[in-house]
PDB file of C-alpha atoms in Angstrom:
ATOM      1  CA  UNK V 590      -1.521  19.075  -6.299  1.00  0.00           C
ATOM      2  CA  UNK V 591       2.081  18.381  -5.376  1.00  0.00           C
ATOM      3  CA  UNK V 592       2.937  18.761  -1.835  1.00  0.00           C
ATOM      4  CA  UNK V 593       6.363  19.376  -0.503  1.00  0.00           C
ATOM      5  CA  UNK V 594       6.806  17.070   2.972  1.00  0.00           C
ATOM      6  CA  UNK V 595       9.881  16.820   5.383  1.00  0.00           C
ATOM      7  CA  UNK V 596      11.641  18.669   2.684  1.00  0.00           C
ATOM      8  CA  UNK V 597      10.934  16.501  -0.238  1.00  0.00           C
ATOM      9  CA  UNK V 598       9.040  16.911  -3.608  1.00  0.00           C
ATOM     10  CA  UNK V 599       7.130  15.371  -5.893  1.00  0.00           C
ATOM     11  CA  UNK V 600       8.912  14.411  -8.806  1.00  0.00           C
ATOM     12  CA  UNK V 601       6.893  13.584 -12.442  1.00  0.00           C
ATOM     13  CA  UNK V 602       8.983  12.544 -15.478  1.00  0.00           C
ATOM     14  CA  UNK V 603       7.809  15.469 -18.161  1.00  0.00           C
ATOM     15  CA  UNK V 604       5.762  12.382 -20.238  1.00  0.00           C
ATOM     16  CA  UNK V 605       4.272  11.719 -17.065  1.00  0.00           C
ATOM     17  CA  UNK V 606       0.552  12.791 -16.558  1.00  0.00           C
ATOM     18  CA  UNK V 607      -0.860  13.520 -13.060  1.00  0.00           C
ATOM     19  CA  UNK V 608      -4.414  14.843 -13.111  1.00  0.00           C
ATOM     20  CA  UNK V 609      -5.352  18.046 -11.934  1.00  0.00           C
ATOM     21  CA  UNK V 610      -7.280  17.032  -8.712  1.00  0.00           C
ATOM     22  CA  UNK V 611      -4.942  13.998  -7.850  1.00  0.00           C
ATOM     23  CA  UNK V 612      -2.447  14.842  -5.056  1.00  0.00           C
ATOM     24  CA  UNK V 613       1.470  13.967  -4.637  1.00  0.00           C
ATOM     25  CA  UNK V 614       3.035  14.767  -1.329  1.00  0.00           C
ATOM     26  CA  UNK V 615       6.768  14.505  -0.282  1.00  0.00           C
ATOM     27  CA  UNK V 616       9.036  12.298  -1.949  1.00  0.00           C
ATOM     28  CA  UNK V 617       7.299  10.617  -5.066  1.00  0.00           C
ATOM     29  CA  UNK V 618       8.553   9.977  -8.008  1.00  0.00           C
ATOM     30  CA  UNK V 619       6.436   9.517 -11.216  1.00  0.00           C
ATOM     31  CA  UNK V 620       8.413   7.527 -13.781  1.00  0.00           C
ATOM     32  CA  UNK V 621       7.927   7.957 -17.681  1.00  0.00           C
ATOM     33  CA  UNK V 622       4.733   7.187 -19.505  1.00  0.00           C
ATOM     34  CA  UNK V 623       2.857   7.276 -15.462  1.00  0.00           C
ATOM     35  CA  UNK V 624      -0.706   8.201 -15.583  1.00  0.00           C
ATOM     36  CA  UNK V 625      -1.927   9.185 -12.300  1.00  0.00           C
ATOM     37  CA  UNK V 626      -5.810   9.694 -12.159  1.00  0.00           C
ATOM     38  CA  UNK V 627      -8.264  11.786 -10.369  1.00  0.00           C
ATOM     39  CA  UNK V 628      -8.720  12.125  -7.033  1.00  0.00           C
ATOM     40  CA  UNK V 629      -5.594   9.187  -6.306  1.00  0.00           C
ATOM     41  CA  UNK V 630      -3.053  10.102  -3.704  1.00  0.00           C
ATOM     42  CA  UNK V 631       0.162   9.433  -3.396  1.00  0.00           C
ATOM     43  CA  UNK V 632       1.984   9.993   0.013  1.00  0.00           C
ATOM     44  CA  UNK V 633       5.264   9.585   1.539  1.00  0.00           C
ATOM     45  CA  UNK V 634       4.831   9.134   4.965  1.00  0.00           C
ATOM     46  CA  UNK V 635       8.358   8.654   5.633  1.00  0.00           C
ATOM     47  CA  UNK V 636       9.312   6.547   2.799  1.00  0.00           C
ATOM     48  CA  UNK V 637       9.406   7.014  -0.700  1.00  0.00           C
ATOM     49  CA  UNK V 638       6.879   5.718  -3.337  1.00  0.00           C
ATOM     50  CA  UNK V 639       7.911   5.119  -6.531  1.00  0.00           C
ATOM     51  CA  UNK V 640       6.003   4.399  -9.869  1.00  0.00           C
ATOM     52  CA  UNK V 641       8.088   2.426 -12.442  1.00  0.00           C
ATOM     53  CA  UNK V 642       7.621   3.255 -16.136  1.00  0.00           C
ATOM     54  CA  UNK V 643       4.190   3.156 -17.858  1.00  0.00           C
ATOM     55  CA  UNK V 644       2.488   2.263 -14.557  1.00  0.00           C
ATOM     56  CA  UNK V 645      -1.511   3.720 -14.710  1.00  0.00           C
ATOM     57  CA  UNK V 646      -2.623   4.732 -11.129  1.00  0.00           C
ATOM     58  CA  UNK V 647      -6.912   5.133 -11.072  1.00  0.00           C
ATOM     59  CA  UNK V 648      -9.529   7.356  -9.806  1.00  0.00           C
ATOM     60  CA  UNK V 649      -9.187   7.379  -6.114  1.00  0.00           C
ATOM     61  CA  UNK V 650      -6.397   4.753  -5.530  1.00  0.00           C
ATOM     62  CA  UNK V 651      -4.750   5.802  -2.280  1.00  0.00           C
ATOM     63  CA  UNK V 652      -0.178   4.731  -2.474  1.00  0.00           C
ATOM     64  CA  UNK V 653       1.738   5.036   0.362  1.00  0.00           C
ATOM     65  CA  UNK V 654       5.259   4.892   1.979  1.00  0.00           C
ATOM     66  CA  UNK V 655       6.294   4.288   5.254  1.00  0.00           C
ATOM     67  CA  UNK V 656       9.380   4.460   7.235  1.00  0.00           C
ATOM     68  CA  UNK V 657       9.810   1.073   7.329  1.00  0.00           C
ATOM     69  CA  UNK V 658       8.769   0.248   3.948  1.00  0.00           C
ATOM     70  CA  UNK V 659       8.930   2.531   0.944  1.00  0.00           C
ATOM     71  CA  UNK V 660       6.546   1.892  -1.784  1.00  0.00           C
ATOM     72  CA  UNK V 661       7.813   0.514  -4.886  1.00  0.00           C
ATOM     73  CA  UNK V 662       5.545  -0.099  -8.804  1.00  0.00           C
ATOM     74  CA  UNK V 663       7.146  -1.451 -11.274  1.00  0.00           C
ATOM     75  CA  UNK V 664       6.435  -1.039 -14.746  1.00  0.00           C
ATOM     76  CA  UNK V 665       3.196  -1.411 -16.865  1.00  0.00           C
ATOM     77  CA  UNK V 666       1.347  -1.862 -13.401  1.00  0.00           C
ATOM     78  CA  UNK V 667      -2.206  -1.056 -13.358  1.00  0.00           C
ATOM     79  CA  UNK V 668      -3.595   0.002  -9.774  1.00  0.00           C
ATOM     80  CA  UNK V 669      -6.942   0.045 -10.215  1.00  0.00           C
ATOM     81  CA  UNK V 670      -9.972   2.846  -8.366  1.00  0.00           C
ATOM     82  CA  UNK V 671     -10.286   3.170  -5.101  1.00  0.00           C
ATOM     83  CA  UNK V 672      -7.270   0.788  -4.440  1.00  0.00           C
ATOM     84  CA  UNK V 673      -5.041   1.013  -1.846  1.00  0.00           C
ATOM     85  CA  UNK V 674      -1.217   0.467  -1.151  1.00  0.00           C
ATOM     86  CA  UNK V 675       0.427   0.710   1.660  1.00  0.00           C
ATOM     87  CA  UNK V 676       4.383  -0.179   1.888  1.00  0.00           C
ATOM     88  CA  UNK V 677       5.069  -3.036  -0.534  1.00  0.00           C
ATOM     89  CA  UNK V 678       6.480  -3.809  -3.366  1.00  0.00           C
ATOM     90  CA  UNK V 679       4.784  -4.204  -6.467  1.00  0.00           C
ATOM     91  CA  UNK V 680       6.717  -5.914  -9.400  1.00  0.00           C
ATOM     92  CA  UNK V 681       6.378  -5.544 -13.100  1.00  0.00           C
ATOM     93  CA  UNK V 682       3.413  -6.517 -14.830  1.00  0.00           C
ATOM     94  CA  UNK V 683       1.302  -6.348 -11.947  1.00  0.00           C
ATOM     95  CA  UNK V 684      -2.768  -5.915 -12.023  1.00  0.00           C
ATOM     96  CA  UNK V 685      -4.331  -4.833  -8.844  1.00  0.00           C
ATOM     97  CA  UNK V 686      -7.809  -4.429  -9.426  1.00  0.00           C
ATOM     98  CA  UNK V 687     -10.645  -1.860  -8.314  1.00  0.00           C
ATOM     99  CA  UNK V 688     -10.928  -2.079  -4.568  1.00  0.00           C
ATOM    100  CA  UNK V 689      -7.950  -4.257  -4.050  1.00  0.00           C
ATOM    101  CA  UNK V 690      -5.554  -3.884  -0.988  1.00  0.00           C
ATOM    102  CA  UNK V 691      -2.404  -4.525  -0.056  1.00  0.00           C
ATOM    103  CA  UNK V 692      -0.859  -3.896   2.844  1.00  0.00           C
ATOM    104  CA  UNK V 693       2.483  -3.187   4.684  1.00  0.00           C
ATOM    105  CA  UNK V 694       6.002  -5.300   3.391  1.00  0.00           C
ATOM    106  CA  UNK V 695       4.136  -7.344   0.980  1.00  0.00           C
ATOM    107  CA  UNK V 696       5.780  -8.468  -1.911  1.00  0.00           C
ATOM    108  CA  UNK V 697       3.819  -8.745  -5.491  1.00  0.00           C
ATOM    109  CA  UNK V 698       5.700 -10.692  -8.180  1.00  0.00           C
ATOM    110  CA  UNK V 699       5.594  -9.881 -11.618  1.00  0.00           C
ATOM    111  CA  UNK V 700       2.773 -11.106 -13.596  1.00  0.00           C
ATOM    112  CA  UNK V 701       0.403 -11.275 -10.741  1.00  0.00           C
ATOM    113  CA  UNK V 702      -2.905 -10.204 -10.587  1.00  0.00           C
ATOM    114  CA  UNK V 703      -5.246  -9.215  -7.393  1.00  0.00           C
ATOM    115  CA  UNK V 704      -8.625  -8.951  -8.767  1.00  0.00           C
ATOM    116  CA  UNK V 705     -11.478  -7.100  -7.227  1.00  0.00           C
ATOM    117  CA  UNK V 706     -11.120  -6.294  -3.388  1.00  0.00           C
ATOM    118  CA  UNK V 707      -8.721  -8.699  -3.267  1.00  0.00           C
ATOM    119  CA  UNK V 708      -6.640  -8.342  -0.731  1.00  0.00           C
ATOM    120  CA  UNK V 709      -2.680  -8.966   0.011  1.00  0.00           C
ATOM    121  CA  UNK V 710      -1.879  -8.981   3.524  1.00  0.00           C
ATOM    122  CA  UNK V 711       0.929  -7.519   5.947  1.00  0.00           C
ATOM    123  CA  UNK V 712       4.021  -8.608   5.206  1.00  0.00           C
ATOM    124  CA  UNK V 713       2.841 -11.392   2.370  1.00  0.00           C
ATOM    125  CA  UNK V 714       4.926 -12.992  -0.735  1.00  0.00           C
ATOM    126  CA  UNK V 715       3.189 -13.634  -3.512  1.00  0.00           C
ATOM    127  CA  UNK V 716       6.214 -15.192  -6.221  1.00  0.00           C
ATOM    128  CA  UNK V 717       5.606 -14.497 -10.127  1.00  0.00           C
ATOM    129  CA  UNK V 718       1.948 -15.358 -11.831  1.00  0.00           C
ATOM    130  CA  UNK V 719       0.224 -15.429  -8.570  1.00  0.00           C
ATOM    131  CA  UNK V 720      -3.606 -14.954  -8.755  1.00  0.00           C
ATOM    132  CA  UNK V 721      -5.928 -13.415  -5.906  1.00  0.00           C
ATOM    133  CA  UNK V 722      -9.417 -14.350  -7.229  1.00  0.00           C
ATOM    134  CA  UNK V 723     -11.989 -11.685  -6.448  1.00  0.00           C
ATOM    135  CA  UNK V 724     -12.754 -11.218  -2.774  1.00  0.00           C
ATOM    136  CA  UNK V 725     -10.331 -13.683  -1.728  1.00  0.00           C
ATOM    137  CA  UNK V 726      -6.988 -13.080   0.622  1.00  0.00           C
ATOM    138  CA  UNK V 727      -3.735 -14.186   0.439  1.00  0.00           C
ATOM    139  CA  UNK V 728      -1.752 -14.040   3.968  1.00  0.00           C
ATOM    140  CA  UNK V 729       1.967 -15.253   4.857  1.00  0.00           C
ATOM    141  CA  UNK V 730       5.167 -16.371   3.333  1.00  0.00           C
ATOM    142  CA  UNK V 731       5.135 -18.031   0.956  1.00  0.00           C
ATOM    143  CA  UNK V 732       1.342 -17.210   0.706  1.00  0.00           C
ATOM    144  CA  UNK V 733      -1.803 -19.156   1.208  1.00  0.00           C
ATOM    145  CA  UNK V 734      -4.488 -17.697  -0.928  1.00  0.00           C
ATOM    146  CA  UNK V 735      -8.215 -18.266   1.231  1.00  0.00           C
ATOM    147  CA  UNK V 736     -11.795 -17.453   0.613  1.00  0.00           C
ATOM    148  CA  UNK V 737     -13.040 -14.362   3.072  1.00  0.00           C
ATOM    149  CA  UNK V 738     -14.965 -17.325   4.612  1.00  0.00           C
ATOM    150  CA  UNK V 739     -12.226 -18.890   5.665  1.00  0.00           C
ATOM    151  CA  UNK V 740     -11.626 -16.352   9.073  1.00  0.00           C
ATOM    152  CA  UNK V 741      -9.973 -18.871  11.137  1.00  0.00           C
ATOM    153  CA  UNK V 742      -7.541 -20.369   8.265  1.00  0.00           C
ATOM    154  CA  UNK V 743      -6.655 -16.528   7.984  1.00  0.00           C
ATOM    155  CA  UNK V 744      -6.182 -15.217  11.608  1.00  0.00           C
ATOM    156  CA  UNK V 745      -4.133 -18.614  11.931  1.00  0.00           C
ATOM    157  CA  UNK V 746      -1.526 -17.123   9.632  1.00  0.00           C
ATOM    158  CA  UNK V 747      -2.360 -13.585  10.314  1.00  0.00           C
ATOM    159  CA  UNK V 748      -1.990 -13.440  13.807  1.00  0.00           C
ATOM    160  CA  UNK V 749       1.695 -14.234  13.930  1.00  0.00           C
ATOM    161  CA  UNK V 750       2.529 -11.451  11.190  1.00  0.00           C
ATOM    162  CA  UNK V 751       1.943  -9.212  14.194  1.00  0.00           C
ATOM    163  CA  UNK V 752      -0.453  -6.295  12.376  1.00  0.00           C
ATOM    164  CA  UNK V 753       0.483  -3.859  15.727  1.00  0.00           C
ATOM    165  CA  UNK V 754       3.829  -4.281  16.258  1.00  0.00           C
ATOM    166  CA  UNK V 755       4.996  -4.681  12.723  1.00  0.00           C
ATOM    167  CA  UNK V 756       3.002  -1.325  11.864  1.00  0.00           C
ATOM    168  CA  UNK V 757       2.506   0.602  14.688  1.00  0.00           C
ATOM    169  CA  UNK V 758       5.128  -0.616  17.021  1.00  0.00           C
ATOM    170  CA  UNK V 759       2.451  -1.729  19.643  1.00  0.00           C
ATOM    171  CA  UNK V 760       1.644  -5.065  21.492  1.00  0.00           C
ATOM    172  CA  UNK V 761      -1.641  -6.642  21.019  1.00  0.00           C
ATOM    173  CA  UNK V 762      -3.419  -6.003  24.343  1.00  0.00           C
ATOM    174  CA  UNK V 763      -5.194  -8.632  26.522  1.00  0.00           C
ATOM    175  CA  UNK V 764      -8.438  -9.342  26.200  1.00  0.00           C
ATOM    176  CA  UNK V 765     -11.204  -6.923  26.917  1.00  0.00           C
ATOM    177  CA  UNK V 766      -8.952  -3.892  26.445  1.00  0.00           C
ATOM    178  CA  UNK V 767      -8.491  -1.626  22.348  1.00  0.00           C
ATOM    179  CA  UNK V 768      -5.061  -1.309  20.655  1.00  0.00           C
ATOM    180  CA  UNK V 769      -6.885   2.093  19.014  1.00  0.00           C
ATOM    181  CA  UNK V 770      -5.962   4.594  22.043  1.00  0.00           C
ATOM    182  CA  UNK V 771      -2.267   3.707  21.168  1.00  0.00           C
ATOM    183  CA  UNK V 772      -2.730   3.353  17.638  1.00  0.00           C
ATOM    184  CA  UNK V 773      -4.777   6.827  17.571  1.00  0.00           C
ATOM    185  CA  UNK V 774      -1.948   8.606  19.508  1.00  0.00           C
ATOM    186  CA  UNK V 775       1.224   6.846  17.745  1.00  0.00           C
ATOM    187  CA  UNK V 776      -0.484   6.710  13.960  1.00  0.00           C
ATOM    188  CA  UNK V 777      -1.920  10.775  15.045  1.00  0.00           C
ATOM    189  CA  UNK V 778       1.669  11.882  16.396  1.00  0.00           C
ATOM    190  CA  UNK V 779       3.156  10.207  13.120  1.00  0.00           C
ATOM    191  CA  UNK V 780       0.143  12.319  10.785  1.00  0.00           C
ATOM    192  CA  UNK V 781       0.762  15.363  12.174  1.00  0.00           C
ATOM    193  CA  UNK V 782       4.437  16.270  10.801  1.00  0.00           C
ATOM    194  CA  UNK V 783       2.102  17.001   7.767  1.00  0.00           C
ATOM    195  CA  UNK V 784       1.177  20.475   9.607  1.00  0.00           C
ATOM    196  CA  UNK V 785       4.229  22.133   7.702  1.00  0.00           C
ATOM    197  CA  UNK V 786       3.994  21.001   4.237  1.00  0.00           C
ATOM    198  CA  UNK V 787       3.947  23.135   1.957  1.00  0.00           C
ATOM    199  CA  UNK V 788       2.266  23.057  -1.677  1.00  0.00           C
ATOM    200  CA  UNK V 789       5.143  23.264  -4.605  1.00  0.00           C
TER     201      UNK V 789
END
């Protein structure tokens, strides 16, 4: 299904292929050779997301752009099921695995590979060849690349990449009180400029 949003549309190069059930909405852009899959979803949620050349997007994978970073594949990428993407960059030559994420200005360099539920976090480098072993998370610039395990090694890096206010434009809140009701009403005010789109 492509889905016109804030006055953009979905644009697939004619040797592109986009399954039937997978959805593009607002300002995508589906380079030659793409394969999109089944049930993936590609959003622009502000920004653009782009798929380089020959880049293969699986079953369920969920891409998306933001205002403050667009999305960007390179070419001959493989994002694999049920992955998800939310704005970084991806270089060439890139495999992200089934179940891997990565999230908000991250940077991928070519070669790389994230391997199963890996995950790439907020606002993380990884330079050319890097390698996320299964499970495992790479956090910071330039990255460190930890075992889940490792929780305190993580949130040491983590926790000055500033997931609220780099996302969601929100300071973390003292103790014993939730970031969610401002997160709900900021992400849910953001969401709902989807009310007028329009399918193409």
């Amino acid at each position: 299904m492509l889905i016109a949003h804030e006055g953009r549309s979905p644009s697939v190069h004619p040797t592109a292929y986009v399954a039937p059930t997978a959805t593009l909405c607002g300002d995508v852009r589906v380079g030659a050779g793409c394969r999109v899959l089944f049930g993936a979803v590609l959003t622009a949620e502000g920004g653009p997301v782009e798929l380089g050349g020959c880049s293969i997007v699986m079953e369920n994978a969920v891409l998306r752009g933001t205002r403050r970073d667009p999305l960007t594949v390179g070419r001959q990428v493989l994002v694999g099921p049920t992955s998800y993407l939310s704005g970084c960059r991806v270089e060439d030559e890139v495999f992200l695995a089934t179940g891997s994420r990565v999230f908000n200005g991250a940077r991928i360099g070519v070669r790389s590979e994230v391997r199963i539920n890996g995950i790439v976090h907020l606002r993380t480098v990884l330079p050319a060849d890097s390698l996320v072993p299964i499970g495992w998370v790479a956090v910071g610039d330039p990255a460190r690349i930890l075992p889940p395990g490792e929780h305190d090694e993580i949130w040491s890096v983590q926790k000055e990449l500033d997931f609220p206010g780099y996302v969601f434009g929100l300071e973390r809140p003292p103790a014993g009180e939730s970031l969610m009701p401002g997160i709900a009403d900021r992400f849910g005010r953001g969401l709902a400029r989807h009310r007028d789109d329009e399918p193409v």
